[in-house]
PDB file of N, CA and C in Angstrom:
ATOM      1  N   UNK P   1      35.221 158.374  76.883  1.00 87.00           N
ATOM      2  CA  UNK P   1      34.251 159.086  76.090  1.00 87.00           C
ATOM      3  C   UNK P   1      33.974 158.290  74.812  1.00 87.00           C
ATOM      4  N   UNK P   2      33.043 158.182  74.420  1.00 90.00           N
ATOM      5  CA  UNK P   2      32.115 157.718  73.058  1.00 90.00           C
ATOM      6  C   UNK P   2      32.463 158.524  71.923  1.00 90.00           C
ATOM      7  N   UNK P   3      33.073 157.678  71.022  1.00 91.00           N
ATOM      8  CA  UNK P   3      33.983 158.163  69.696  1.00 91.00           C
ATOM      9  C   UNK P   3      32.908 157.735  68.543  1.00 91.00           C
ATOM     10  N   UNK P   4      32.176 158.694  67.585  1.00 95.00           N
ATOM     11  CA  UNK P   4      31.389 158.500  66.180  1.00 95.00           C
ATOM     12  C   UNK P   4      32.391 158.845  65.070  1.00 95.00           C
ATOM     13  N   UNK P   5      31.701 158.016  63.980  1.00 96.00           N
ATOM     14  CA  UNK P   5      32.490 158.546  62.770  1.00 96.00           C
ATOM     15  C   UNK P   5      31.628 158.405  62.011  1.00 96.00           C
ATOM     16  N   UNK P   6      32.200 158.950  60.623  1.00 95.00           N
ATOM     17  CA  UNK P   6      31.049 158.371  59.344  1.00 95.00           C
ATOM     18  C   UNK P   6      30.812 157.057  59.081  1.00 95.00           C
ATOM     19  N   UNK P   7      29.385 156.967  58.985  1.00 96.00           N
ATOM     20  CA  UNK P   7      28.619 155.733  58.591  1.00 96.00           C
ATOM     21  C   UNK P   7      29.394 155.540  57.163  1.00 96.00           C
ATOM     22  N   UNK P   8      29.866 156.442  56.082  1.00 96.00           N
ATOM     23  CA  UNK P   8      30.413 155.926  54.791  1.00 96.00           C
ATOM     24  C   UNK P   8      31.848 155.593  55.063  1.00 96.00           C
ATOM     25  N   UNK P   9      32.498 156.506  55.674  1.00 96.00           N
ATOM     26  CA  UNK P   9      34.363 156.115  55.179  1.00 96.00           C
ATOM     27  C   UNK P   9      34.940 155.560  56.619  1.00 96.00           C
ATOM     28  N   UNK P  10      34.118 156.141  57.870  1.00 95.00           N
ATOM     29  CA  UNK P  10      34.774 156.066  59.126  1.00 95.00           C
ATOM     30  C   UNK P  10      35.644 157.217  59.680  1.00 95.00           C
ATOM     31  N   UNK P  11      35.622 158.451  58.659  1.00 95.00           N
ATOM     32  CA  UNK P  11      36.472 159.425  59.327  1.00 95.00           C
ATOM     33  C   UNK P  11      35.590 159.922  60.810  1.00 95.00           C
ATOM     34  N   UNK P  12      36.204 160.350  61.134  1.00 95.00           N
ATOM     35  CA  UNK P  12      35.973 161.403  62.874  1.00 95.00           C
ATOM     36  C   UNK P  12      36.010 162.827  62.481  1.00 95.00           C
ATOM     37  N   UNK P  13      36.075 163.754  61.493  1.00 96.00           N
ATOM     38  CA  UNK P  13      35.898 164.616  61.387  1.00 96.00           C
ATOM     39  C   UNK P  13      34.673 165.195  61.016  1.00 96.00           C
ATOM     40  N   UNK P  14      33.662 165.043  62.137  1.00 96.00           N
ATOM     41  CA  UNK P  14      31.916 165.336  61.475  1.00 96.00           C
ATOM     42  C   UNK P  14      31.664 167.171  61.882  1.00 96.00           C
ATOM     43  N   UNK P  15      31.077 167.481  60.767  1.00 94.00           N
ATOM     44  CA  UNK P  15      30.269 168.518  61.037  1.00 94.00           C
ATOM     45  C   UNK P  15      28.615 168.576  60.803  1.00 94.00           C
ATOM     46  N   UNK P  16      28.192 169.292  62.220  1.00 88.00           N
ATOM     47  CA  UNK P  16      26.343 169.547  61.499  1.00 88.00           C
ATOM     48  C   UNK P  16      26.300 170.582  60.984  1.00 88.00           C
ATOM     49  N   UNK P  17      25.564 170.488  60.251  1.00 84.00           N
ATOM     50  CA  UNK P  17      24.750 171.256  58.502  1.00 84.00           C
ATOM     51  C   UNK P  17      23.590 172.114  59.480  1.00 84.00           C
ATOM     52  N   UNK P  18      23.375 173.355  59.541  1.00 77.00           N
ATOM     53  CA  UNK P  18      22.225 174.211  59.906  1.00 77.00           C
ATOM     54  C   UNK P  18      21.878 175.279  59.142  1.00 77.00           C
ATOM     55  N   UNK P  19      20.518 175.395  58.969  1.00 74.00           N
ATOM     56  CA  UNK P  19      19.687 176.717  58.164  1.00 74.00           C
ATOM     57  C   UNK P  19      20.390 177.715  58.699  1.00 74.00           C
ATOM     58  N   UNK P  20      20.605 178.737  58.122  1.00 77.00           N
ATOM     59  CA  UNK P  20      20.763 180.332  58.620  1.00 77.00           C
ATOM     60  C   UNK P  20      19.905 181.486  58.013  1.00 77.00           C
ATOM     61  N   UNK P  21      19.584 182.161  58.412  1.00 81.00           N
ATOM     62  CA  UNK P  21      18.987 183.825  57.282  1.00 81.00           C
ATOM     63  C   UNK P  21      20.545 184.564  57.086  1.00 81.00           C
ATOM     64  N   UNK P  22      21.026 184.298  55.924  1.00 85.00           N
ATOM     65  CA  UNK P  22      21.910 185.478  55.239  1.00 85.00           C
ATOM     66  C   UNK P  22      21.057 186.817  55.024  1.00 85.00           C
ATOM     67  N   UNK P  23      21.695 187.587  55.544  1.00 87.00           N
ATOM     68  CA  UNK P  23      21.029 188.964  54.669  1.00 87.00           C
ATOM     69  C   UNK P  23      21.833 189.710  54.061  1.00 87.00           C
ATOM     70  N   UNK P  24      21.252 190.437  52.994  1.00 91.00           N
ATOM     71  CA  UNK P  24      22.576 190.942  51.417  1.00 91.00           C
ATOM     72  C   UNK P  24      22.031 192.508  51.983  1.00 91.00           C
ATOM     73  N   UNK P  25      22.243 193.476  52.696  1.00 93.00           N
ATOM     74  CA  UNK P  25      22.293 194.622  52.507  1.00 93.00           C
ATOM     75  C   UNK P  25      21.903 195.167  50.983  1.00 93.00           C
ATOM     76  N   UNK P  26      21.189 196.093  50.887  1.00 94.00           N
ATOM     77  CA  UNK P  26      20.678 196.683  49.075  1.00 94.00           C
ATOM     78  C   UNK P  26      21.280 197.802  49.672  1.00 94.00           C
ATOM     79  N   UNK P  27      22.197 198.032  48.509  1.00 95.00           N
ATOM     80  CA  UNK P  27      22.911 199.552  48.746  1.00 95.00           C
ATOM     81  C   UNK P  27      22.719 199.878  47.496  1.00 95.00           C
ATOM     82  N   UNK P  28      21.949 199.698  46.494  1.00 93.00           N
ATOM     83  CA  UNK P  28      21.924 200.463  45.107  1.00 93.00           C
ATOM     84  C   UNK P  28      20.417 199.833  44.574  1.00 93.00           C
ATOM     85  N   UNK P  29      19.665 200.580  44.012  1.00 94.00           N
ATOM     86  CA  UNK P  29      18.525 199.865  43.487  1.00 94.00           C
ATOM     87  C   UNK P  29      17.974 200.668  41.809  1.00 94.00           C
ATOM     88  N   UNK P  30      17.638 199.563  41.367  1.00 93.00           N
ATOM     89  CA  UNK P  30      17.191 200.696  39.776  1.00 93.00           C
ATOM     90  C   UNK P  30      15.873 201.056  39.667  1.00 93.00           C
ATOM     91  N   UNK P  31      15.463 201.964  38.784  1.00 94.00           N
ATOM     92  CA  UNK P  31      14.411 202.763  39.071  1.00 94.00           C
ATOM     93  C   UNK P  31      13.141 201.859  39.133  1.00 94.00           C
ATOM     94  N   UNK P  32      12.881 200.979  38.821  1.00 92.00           N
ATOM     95  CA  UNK P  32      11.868 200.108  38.769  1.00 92.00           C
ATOM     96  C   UNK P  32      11.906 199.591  40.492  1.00 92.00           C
ATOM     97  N   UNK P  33      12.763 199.680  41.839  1.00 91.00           N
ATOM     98  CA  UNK P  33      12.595 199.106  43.158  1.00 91.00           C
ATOM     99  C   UNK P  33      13.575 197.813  43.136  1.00 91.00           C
ATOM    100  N   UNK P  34      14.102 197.105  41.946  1.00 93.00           N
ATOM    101  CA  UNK P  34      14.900 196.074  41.839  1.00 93.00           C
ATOM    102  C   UNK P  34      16.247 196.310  43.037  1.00 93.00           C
ATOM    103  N   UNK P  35      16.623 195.473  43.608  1.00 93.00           N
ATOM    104  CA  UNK P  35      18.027 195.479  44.108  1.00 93.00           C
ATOM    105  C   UNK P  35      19.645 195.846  42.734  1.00 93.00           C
ATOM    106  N   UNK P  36      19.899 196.460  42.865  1.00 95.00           N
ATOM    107  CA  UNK P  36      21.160 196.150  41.483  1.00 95.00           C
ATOM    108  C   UNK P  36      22.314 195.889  42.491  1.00 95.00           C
ATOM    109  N   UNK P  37      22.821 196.533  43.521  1.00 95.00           N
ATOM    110  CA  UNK P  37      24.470 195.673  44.609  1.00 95.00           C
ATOM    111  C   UNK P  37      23.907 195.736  45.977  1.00 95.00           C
ATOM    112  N   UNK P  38      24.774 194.867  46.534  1.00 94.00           N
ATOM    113  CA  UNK P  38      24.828 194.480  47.802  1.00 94.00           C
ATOM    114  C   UNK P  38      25.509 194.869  48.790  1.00 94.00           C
ATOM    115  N   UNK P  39      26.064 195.407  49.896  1.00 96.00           N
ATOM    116  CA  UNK P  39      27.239 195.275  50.870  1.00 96.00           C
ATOM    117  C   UNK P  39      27.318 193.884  51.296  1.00 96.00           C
ATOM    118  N   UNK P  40      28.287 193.501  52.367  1.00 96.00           N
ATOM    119  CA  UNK P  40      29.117 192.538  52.360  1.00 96.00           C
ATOM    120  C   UNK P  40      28.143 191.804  53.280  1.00 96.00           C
ATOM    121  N   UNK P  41      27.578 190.295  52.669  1.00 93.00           N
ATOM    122  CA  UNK P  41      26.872 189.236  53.389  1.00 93.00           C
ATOM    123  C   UNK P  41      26.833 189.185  54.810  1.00 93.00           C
ATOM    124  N   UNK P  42      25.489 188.906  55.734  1.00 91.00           N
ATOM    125  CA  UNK P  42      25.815 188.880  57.227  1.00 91.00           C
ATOM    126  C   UNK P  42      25.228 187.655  57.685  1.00 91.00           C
ATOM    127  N   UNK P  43      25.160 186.944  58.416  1.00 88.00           N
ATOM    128  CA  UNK P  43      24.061 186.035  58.888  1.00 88.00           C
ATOM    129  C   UNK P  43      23.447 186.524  60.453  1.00 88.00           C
ATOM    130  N   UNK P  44      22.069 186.560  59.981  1.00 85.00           N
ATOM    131  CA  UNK P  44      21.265 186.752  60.863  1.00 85.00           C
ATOM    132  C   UNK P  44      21.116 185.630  61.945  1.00 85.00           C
ATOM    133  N   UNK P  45      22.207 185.899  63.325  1.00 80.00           N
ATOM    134  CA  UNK P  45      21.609 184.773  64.101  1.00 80.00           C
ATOM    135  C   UNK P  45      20.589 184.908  65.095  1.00 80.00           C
ATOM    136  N   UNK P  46      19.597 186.315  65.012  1.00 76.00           N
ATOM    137  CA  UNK P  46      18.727 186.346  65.839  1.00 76.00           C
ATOM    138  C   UNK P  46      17.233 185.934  65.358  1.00 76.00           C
ATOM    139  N   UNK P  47      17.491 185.137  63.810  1.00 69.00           N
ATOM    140  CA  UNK P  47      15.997 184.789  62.961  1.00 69.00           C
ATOM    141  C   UNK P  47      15.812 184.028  63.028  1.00 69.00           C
ATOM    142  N   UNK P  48      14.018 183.910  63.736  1.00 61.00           N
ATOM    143  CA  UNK P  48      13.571 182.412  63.882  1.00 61.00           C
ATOM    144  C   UNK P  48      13.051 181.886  62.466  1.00 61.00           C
ATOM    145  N   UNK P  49      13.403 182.317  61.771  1.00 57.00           N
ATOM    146  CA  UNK P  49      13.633 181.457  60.827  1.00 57.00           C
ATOM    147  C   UNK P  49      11.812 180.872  59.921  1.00 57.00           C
ATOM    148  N   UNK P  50      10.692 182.263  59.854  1.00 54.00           N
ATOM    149  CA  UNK P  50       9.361 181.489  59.893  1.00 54.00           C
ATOM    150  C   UNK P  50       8.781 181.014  58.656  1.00 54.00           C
ATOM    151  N   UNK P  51      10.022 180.745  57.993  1.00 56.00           N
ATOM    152  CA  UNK P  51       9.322 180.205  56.525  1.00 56.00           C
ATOM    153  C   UNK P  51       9.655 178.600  56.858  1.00 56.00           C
ATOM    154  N   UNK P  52      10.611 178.362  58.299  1.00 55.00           N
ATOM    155  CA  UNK P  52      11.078 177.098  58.106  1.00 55.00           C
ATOM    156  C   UNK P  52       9.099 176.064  58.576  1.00 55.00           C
ATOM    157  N   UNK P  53       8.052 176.825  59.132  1.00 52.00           N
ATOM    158  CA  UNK P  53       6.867 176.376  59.529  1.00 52.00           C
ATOM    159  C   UNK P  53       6.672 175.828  57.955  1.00 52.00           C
ATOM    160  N   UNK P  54       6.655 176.616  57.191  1.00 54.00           N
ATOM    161  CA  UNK P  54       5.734 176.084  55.649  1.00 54.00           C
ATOM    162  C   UNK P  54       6.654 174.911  54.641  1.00 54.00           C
ATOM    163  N   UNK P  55       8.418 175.017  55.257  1.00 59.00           N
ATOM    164  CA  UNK P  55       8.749 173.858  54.811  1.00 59.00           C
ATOM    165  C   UNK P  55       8.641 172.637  55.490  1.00 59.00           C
ATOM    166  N   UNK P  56       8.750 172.670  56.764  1.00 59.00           N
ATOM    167  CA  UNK P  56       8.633 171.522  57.320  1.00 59.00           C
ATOM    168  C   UNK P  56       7.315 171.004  58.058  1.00 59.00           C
ATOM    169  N   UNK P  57       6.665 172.142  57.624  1.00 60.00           N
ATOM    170  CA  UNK P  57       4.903 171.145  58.332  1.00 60.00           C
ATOM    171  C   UNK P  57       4.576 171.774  59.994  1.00 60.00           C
ATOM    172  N   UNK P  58       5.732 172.525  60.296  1.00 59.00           N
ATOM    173  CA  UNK P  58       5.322 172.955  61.622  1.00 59.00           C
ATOM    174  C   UNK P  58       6.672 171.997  62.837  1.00 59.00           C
ATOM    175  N   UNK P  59       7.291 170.946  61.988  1.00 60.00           N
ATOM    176  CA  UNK P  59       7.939 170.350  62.475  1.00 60.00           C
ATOM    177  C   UNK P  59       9.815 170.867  62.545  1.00 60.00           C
ATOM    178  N   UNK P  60      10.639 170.970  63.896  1.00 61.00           N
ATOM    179  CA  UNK P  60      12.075 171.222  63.611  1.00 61.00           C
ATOM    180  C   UNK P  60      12.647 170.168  61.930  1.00 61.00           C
ATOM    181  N   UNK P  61      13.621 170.482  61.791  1.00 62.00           N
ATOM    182  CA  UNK P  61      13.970 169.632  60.755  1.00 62.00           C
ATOM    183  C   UNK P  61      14.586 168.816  61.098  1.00 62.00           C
ATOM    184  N   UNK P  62      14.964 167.751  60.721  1.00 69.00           N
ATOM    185  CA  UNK P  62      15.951 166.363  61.239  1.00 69.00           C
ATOM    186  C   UNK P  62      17.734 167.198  60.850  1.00 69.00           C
ATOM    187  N   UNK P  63      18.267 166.739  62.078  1.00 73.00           N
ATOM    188  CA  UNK P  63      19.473 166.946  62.177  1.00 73.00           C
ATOM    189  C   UNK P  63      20.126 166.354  61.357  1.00 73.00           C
ATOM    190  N   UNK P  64      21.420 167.213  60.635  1.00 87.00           N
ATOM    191  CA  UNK P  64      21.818 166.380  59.389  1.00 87.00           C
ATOM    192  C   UNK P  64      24.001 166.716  59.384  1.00 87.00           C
ATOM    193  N   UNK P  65      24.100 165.813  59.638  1.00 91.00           N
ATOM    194  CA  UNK P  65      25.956 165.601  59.579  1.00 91.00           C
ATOM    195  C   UNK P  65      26.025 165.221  58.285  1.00 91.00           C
ATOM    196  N   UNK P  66      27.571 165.930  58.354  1.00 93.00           N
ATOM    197  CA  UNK P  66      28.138 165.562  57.215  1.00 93.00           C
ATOM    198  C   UNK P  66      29.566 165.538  57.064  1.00 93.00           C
ATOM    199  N   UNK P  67      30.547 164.683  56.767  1.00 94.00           N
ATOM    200  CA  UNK P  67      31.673 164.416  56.796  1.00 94.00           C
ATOM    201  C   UNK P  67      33.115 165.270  56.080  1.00 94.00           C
ATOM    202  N   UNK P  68      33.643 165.705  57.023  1.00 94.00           N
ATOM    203  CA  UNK P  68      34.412 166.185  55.993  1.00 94.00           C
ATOM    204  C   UNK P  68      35.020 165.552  55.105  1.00 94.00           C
ATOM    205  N   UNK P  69      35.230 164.393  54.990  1.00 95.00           N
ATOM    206  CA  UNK P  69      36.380 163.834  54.422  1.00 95.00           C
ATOM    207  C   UNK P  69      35.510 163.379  53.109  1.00 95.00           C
ATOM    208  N   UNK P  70      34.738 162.587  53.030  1.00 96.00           N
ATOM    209  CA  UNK P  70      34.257 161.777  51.421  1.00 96.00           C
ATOM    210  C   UNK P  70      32.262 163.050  51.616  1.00 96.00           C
ATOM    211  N   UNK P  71      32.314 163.989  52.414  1.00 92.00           N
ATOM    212  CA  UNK P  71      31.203 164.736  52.070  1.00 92.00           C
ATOM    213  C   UNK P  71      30.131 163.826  52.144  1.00 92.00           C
ATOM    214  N   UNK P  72      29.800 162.617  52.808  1.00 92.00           N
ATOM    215  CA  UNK P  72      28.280 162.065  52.645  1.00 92.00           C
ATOM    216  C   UNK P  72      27.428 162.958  53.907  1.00 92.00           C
ATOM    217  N   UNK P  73      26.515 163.025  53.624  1.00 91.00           N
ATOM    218  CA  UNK P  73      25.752 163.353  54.856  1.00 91.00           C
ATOM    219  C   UNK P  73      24.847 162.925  55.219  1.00 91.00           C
ATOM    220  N   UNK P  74      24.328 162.272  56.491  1.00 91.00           N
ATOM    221  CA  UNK P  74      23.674 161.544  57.578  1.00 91.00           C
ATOM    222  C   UNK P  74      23.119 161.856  58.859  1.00 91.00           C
ATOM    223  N   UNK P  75      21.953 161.430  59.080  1.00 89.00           N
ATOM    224  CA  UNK P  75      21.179 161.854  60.616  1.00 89.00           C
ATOM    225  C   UNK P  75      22.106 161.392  61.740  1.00 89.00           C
ATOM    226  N   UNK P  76      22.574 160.231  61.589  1.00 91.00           N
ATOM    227  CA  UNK P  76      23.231 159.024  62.481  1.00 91.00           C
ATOM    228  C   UNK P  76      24.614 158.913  62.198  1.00 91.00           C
ATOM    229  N   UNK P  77      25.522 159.204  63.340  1.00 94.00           N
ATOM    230  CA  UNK P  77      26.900 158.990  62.821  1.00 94.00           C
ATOM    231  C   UNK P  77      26.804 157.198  63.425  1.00 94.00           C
ATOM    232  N   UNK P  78      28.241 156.393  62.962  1.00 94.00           N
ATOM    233  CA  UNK P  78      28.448 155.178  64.082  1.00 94.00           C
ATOM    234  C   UNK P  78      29.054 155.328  65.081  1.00 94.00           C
ATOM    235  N   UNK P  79      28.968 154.914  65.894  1.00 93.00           N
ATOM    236  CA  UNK P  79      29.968 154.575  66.935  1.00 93.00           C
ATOM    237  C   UNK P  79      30.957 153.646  66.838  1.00 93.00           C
ATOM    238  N   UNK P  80      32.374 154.393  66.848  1.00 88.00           N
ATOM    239  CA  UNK P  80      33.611 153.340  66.869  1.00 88.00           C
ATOM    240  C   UNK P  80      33.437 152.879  68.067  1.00 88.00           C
ATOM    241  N   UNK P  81      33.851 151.061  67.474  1.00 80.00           N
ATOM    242  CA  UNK P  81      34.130 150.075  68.301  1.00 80.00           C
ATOM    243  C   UNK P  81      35.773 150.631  69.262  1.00 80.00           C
TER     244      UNK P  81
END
């Protein structure tokens, strides 16, 4: 099998970076409609996500890694020799 690492340090511990929709539950609001607390953070994994059309032009976004070890992040890992 084909072994990548970081293009900066060479570690093997890569993770990919992806958009999510968090949603904050409003469980309290002040008289003006403002949010004032939250219940406990969720991520929405059934949201397509349609504001990502007006950031990216209509285009997916480029896939983006990032290392655990020195944190750079990159489209392209290398391939160890």
């Amino acid at each position: 099998m084909r072994r990548f690492v970081c293009p900066n340090c060479g570690c093997d511990e890569i993770n990919e970076l992806s958009m999510c929709v968090v949603v904050h539950p409003v469980t309290a609001w002040s008289d003006a409609g403002e949010p004032l607390d939250f219940d406990d953070p969720e991520v929405d994994w059934d949201s397509d996500m349609p504001y990502l059309t007006d950031l990216y032009l209509g285009h997916r976004p480029p896939r983006t890694l990032e290392c655990s070890q020195c944190c750079e992040q990159f489209e392209h890992p290398r391939e160890l020799d």
